[in-house]
Coordinates of C-alpha atoms in Angstrom, one line a residue:
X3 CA -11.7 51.4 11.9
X4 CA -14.2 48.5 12.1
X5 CA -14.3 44.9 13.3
X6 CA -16.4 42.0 13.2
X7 CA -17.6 42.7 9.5
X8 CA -19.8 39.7 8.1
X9 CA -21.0 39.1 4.7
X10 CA -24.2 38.1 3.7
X11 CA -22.8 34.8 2.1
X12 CA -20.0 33.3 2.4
X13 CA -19.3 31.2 -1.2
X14 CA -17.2 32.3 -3.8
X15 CA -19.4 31.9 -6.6
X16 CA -22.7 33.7 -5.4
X17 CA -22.9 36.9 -6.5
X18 CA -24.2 40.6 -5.4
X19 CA -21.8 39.5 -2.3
X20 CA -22.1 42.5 0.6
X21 CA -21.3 43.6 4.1
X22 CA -24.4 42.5 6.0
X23 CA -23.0 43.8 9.6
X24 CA -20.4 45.6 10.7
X25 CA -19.3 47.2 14.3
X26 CA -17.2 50.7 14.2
X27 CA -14.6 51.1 16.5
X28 CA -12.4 54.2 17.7
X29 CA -9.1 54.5 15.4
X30 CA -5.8 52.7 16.8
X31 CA -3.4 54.4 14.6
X32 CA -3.4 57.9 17.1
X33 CA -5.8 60.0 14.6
X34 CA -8.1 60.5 17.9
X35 CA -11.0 58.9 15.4
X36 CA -14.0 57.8 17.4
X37 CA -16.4 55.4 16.3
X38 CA -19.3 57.9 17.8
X39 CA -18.4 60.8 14.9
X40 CA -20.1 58.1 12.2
X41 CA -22.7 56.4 11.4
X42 CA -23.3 53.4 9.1
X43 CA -25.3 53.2 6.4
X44 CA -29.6 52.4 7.2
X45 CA -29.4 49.6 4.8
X46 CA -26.2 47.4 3.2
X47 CA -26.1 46.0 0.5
X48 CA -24.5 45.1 -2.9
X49 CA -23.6 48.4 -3.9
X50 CA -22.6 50.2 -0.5
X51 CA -20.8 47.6 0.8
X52 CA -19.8 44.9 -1.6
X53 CA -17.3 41.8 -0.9
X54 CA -15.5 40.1 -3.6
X55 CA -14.4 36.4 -2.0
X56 CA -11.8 34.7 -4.0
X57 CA -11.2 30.9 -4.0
X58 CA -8.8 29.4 -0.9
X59 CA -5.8 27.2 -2.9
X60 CA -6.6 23.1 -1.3
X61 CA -4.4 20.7 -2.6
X62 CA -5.2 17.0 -2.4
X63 CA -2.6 14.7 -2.7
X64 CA -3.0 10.8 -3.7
X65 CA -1.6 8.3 -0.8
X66 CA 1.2 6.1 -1.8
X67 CA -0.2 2.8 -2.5
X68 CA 1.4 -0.6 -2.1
X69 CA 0.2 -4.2 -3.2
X70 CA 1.8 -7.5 -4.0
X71 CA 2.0 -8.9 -7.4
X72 CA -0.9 -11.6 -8.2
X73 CA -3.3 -8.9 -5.4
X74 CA -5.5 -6.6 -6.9
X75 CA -5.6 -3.1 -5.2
X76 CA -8.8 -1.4 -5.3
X77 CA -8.1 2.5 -5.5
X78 CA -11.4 3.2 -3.6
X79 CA -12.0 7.3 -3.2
X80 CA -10.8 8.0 0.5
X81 CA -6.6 7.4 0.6
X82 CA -5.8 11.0 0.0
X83 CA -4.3 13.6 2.2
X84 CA -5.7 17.2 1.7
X85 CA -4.3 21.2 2.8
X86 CA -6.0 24.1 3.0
X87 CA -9.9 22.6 3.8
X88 CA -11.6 25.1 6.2
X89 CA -13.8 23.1 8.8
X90 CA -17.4 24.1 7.7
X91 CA -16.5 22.4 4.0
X92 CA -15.4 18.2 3.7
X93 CA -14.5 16.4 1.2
X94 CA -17.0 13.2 0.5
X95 CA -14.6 11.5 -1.9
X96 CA -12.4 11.7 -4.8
X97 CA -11.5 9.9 -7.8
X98 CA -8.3 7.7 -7.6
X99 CA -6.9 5.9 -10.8
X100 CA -3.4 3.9 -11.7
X101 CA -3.9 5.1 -15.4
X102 CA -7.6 4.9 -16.5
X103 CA -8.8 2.4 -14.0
X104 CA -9.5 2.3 -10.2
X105 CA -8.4 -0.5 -9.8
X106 CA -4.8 -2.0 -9.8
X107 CA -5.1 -5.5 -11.4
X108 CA -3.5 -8.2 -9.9
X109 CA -1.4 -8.7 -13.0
X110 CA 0.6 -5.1 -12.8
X111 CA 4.2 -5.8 -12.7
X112 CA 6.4 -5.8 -9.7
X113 CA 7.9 -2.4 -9.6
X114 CA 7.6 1.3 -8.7
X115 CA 5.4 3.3 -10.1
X116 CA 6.2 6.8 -9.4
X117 CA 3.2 9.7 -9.8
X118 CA 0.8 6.8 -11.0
X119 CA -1.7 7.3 -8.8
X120 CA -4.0 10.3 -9.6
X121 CA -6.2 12.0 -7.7
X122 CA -9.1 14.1 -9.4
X123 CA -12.6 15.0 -9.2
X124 CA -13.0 15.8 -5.2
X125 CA -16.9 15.5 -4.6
X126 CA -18.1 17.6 -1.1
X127 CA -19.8 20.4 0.1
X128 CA -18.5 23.7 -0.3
X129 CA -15.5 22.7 -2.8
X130 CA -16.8 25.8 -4.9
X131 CA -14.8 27.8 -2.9
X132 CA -11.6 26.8 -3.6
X133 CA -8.9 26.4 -6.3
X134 CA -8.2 22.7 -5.8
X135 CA -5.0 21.2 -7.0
X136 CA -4.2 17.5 -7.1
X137 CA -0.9 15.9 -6.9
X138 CA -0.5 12.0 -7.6
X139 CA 1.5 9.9 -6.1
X140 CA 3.6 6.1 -6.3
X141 CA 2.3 2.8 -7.1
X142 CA 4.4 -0.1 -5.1
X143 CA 3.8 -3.2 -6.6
X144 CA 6.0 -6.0 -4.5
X145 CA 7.4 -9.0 -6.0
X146 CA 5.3 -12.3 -4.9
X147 CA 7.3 -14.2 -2.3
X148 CA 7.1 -18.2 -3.5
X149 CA 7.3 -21.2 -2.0
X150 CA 9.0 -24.2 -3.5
X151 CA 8.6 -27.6 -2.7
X152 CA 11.2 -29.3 -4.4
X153 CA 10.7 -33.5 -4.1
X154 CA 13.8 -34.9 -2.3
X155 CA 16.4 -36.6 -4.6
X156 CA 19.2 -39.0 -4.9
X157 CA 21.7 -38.9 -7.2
X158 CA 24.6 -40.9 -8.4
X159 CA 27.8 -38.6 -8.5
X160 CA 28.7 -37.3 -12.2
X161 CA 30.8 -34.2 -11.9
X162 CA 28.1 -31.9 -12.0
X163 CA 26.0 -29.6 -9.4
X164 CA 22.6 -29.3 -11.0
X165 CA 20.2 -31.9 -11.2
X166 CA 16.4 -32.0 -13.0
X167 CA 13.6 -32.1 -11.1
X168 CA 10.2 -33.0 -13.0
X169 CA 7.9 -32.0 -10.4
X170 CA 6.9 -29.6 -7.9
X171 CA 4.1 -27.5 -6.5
X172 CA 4.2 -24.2 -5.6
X173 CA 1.7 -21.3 -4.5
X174 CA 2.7 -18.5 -6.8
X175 CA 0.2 -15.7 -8.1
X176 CA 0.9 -16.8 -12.0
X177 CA 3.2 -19.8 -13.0

């Protein structure tokens, strides 16, 4: 058996990828193998001792997003939750969009958007070595809350319950 193996480089896509070290030990399955009866190659190298490394599966996911009618939301590139990062690589930035712009205009209709957010395009170092996957996510665009300021009014009874009020001021997004 062996332990403590290392390559000579640890990205996916370089190639020629070999065993640059390697420590023998005595066999653990009862064989009575010792580690002493062999000896390793002088040299390793691509053809003696090569490594294939295969991408690692990351997944980043778009946060869920929320803003209030009459607010623009700017998407920016850091509200993302990622799985499967190992800690020598990060993740600089990615690409967020609620359909082909980063930015949700402050005219977007109250409502839920659900998967509208996407996430694409990770920027980093060492993203090479992985399979990335990116799931989106929902848009929440609140309703604006107004305020009314209705003029105070006297009125002679009639029969009915309404009454027309020519003016008022109010702070809403869009009128």
């Amino acid at each position: 058996t062996y332990t403590g193996a290392t390559a000579n480089d640890r990205n996916v896509t370089t190639n020629n990828k070999y065993i640059s070290a390697i420590t023998l030990a005595d066999a653990t399955d009862g064989s009575g193998g010792l580690a002493t009866n062999y000896q390793l190659p002088v040299s390793l190298n691509s053809s003696n001792a090569p490594v294939t490394i295969t991408a690692k599966s990351l997944t980043i996911t778009a946060d869920a997003r929320s803003t209030t009618y009459g607010t623009q939301l700017v998407l920016g590139t850091t509200a993302y939750t990622q799985v499967g990062l190992e800690s020598v690589d990060s993740i600089s930035g990615i690409t967020l969009k609620h359909g082909s712009n980063t930015t949700v205009p402050a005219t977007q209709f109250a409502g839920t958007y659900t998967n509208e957010i996407i996430a694409s395009a990770a920027t980093g170092s060492g993203l090479g070595n992985y399979s990335i996957t990116y799931l989106p996510n929902t848009l929440t665009v609140n309703k604006y809350v107004i305020s009314i300021n209705a003029p105070s009014v006297t009125k002679a009874y009639n029969g009915n319950l309404t009454y027309t009020c020519l003016l008022y001021t109010s702070d809403a997004a869009d009128e």
